[in-house]
């Protein structure tokens, strides 16, 4: 299952500190929670969506309701809460594992169907919201090489382009399980 967290940050004076905290403290804490398998953070390059997206591969909603998540990953935002806006959380089925987006790639999402991504020459994966906000109900995601990225003015409505802010983190035990397969 794919767990997404999206938000914007309204204080330019502390935004660099916020990004440092989220990328270097929060993501490593989350990936240490049992049931988290991958975590990666993105910055939106297109308008019409929250500025930041975190995408995680988790086992189920139970992971987000567990004590370990509350202790290590949930919350921790008291210092930043007043500046966080346009905050959304969703849990999606339909994609077993979040794609790893490298430094030479973008993440492209669509809420209007797979066609715009197919028209861009991409292979979209469909996700369906099953818990938390459940909006957008469907989302398609694809990996795109930066070399073929269209200009921002060429993106259709409902399609958003994201640059990775971090490498995809993986849970150590998850790596061992994939190697032994």
GROMACS .gro file of C-alpha atoms in nm:
model
  181
    1UNK     CA    1   0.000   0.000   0.000
    2UNK     CA    2   0.111   0.354  -0.065
    3UNK     CA    3   0.078   0.614   0.208
    4UNK     CA    4   0.103   0.975   0.090
    5UNK     CA    5   0.139   1.294   0.290
    6UNK     CA    6   0.113   1.628   0.112
    7UNK     CA    7   0.147   1.980   0.244
    8UNK     CA    8   0.267   2.330   0.179
    9UNK     CA    9   0.477   2.537   0.416
   10UNK     CA   10   0.386   2.901   0.475
   11UNK     CA   11   0.698   3.043   0.643
   12UNK     CA   12   0.987   3.107   0.402
   13UNK     CA   13   1.213   3.210   0.695
   14UNK     CA   14   1.200   2.862   0.851
   15UNK     CA   15   1.133   2.651   0.541
   16UNK     CA   16   1.496   2.537   0.507
   17UNK     CA   17   1.492   2.417   0.871
   18UNK     CA   18   1.158   2.242   0.810
   19UNK     CA   19   1.299   2.064   0.506
   20UNK     CA   20   1.611   1.963   0.701
   21UNK     CA   21   1.394   1.823   0.982
   22UNK     CA   22   1.157   1.636   0.751
   23UNK     CA   23   1.419   1.491   0.517
   24UNK     CA   24   1.694   1.411   0.767
   25UNK     CA   25   1.502   1.334   1.087
   26UNK     CA   26   1.140   1.248   1.011
   27UNK     CA   27   1.191   1.016   0.710
   28UNK     CA   28   1.461   0.807   0.885
   29UNK     CA   29   1.233   0.782   1.190
   30UNK     CA   30   0.943   0.667   0.974
   31UNK     CA   31   1.143   0.404   0.787
   32UNK     CA   32   1.244   0.254   1.122
   33UNK     CA   33   0.877   0.181   1.204
   34UNK     CA   34   0.779  -0.183   1.150
   35UNK     CA   35   0.555  -0.207   0.843
   36UNK     CA   36   0.723   0.085   0.659
   37UNK     CA   37   0.924  -0.039   0.360
   38UNK     CA   38   1.012   0.274   0.159
   39UNK     CA   39   0.999   0.649   0.213
   40UNK     CA   40   1.082   0.930  -0.026
   41UNK     CA   41   1.014   1.302  -0.032
   42UNK     CA   42   0.939   1.529  -0.329
   43UNK     CA   43   0.900   1.897  -0.415
   44UNK     CA   44   0.629   1.999  -0.661
   45UNK     CA   45   0.753   2.174  -0.973
   46UNK     CA   46   0.404   2.246  -1.104
   47UNK     CA   47   0.131   2.467  -0.961
   48UNK     CA   48  -0.208   2.357  -0.835
   49UNK     CA   49  -0.095   2.108  -0.570
   50UNK     CA   50   0.070   2.119  -0.227
   51UNK     CA   51   0.441   2.205  -0.244
   52UNK     CA   52   0.563   1.882  -0.080
   53UNK     CA   53   0.478   1.515  -0.121
   54UNK     CA   54   0.607   1.224   0.086
   55UNK     CA   55   0.538   0.877  -0.052
   56UNK     CA   56   0.577   0.565   0.160
   57UNK     CA   57   0.526   0.194   0.104
   58UNK     CA   58   0.358   0.041   0.409
   59UNK     CA   59   0.187  -0.286   0.499
   60UNK     CA   60  -0.157  -0.152   0.595
   61UNK     CA   61  -0.356   0.115   0.778
   62UNK     CA   62  -0.280  -0.073   1.101
   63UNK     CA   63   0.081   0.051   1.077
   64UNK     CA   64  -0.039   0.413   1.101
   65UNK     CA   65  -0.261   0.331   1.396
   66UNK     CA   66   0.007   0.150   1.595
   67UNK     CA   67   0.199   0.267   1.899
   68UNK     CA   68   0.538   0.239   1.724
   69UNK     CA   69   0.422   0.483   1.455
   70UNK     CA   70   0.287   0.724   1.717
   71UNK     CA   71   0.616   0.710   1.905
   72UNK     CA   72   0.856   0.734   1.611
   73UNK     CA   73   0.675   0.882   1.317
   74UNK     CA   74   0.338   1.032   1.389
   75UNK     CA   75   0.327   1.386   1.515
   76UNK     CA   76   0.660   1.555   1.602
   77UNK     CA   77   0.529   1.867   1.428
   78UNK     CA   78   0.457   2.100   1.721
   79UNK     CA   79   0.736   2.338   1.621
   80UNK     CA   80   0.618   2.353   1.259
   81UNK     CA   81   0.240   2.308   1.288
   82UNK     CA   82   0.154   2.677   1.259
   83UNK     CA   83   0.325   2.695   0.917
   84UNK     CA   84   0.191   2.372   0.763
   85UNK     CA   85  -0.099   2.426   0.525
   86UNK     CA   86  -0.288   2.233   0.257
   87UNK     CA   87  -0.212   1.911   0.449
   88UNK     CA   88  -0.352   1.582   0.314
   89UNK     CA   89  -0.299   1.213   0.394
   90UNK     CA   90  -0.413   0.917   0.188
   91UNK     CA   91  -0.365   0.544   0.180
   92UNK     CA   92  -0.375   0.386  -0.165
   93UNK     CA   93  -0.408   0.028  -0.285
   94UNK     CA   94  -0.317  -0.093  -0.632
   95UNK     CA   95   0.057  -0.039  -0.623
   96UNK     CA   96   0.265  -0.281  -0.421
   97UNK     CA   97   0.569  -0.058  -0.388
   98UNK     CA   98   0.633   0.312  -0.447
   99UNK     CA   99   0.863   0.374  -0.742
  100UNK     CA  100   1.215   0.483  -0.652
  101UNK     CA  101   1.271   0.819  -0.820
  102UNK     CA  102   1.638   0.892  -0.881
  103UNK     CA  103   1.817   1.225  -0.914
  104UNK     CA  104   1.782   1.204  -1.295
  105UNK     CA  105   1.407   1.137  -1.279
  106UNK     CA  106   1.079   1.305  -1.193
  107UNK     CA  107   0.764   1.165  -1.038
  108UNK     CA  108   0.456   1.251  -1.243
  109UNK     CA  109   0.106   1.216  -1.098
  110UNK     CA  110  -0.238   1.244  -1.249
  111UNK     CA  111  -0.578   1.272  -1.086
  112UNK     CA  112  -0.762   1.288  -1.420
  113UNK     CA  113  -0.679   0.942  -1.552
  114UNK     CA  114  -0.389   0.759  -1.711
  115UNK     CA  115  -0.431   0.912  -2.059
  116UNK     CA  116  -0.224   1.230  -2.002
  117UNK     CA  117   0.065   1.019  -1.875
  118UNK     CA  118   0.033   0.771  -2.162
  119UNK     CA  119   0.030   1.067  -2.404
  120UNK     CA  120   0.362   1.175  -2.246
  121UNK     CA  121   0.507   0.832  -2.330
  122UNK     CA  122   0.493   0.709  -1.970
  123UNK     CA  123   0.368   0.384  -1.816
  124UNK     CA  124   0.131   0.495  -1.538
  125UNK     CA  125   0.042   0.283  -1.235
  126UNK     CA  126  -0.308   0.320  -1.091
  127UNK     CA  127  -0.372   0.370  -0.721
  128UNK     CA  128  -0.711   0.377  -0.549
  129UNK     CA  129  -0.769   0.558  -0.220
  130UNK     CA  130  -0.883   0.314   0.049
  131UNK     CA  131  -0.835   0.506   0.376
  132UNK     CA  132  -0.775   0.843   0.542
  133UNK     CA  133  -0.902   1.132   0.324
  134UNK     CA  134  -0.973   0.913   0.021
  135UNK     CA  135  -0.933   1.209  -0.211
  136UNK     CA  136  -0.838   1.207  -0.485
  137UNK     CA  137  -1.012   0.872  -0.518
  138UNK     CA  138  -0.778   0.761  -0.797
  139UNK     CA  139  -0.426   0.867  -0.874
  140UNK     CA  140  -0.187   0.751  -1.143
  141UNK     CA  141   0.188   0.776  -1.095
  142UNK     CA  142   0.480   0.734  -1.332
  143UNK     CA  143   0.854   0.780  -1.338
  144UNK     CA  144   0.991   1.012  -1.606
  145UNK     CA  145   1.349   1.085  -1.707
  146UNK     CA  146   1.435   1.452  -1.659
  147UNK     CA  147   1.577   1.464  -2.011
  148UNK     CA  148   1.227   1.415  -2.158
  149UNK     CA  149   1.035   1.634  -1.912
  150UNK     CA  150   0.790   1.874  -2.073
  151UNK     CA  151   0.776   2.242  -1.984
  152UNK     CA  152   0.541   2.333  -1.699
  153UNK     CA  153   0.308   2.505  -1.943
  154UNK     CA  154   0.266   2.173  -2.130
  155UNK     CA  155   0.122   1.983  -1.831
  156UNK     CA  156  -0.251   1.915  -1.850
  157UNK     CA  157  -0.481   2.012  -1.563
  158UNK     CA  158  -0.461   1.752  -1.286
  159UNK     CA  159  -0.109   1.639  -1.381
  160UNK     CA  160   0.177   1.735  -1.151
  161UNK     CA  161   0.552   1.704  -1.175
  162UNK     CA  162   0.772   1.641  -0.868
  163UNK     CA  163   1.148   1.642  -0.818
  164UNK     CA  164   1.293   1.409  -0.555
  165UNK     CA  165   1.426   1.584  -0.244
  166UNK     CA  166   1.570   1.263  -0.101
  167UNK     CA  167   1.671   0.924  -0.227
  168UNK     CA  168   1.417   0.653  -0.156
  169UNK     CA  169   1.491   0.519   0.192
  170UNK     CA  170   1.430   0.150   0.252
  171UNK     CA  171   1.388  -0.046   0.571
  172UNK     CA  172   1.699  -0.257   0.641
  173UNK     CA  173   1.501  -0.577   0.694
  174UNK     CA  174   1.310  -0.503   0.373
  175UNK     CA  175   1.636  -0.495   0.177
  176UNK     CA  176   1.740  -0.833   0.318
  177UNK     CA  177   1.402  -0.984   0.225
  178UNK     CA  178   1.432  -0.862  -0.136
  179UNK     CA  179   1.791  -0.988  -0.169
  180UNK     CA  180   1.696  -1.336  -0.049
  181UNK     CA  181   1.416  -1.367  -0.309
   0.00000   0.00000   0.00000
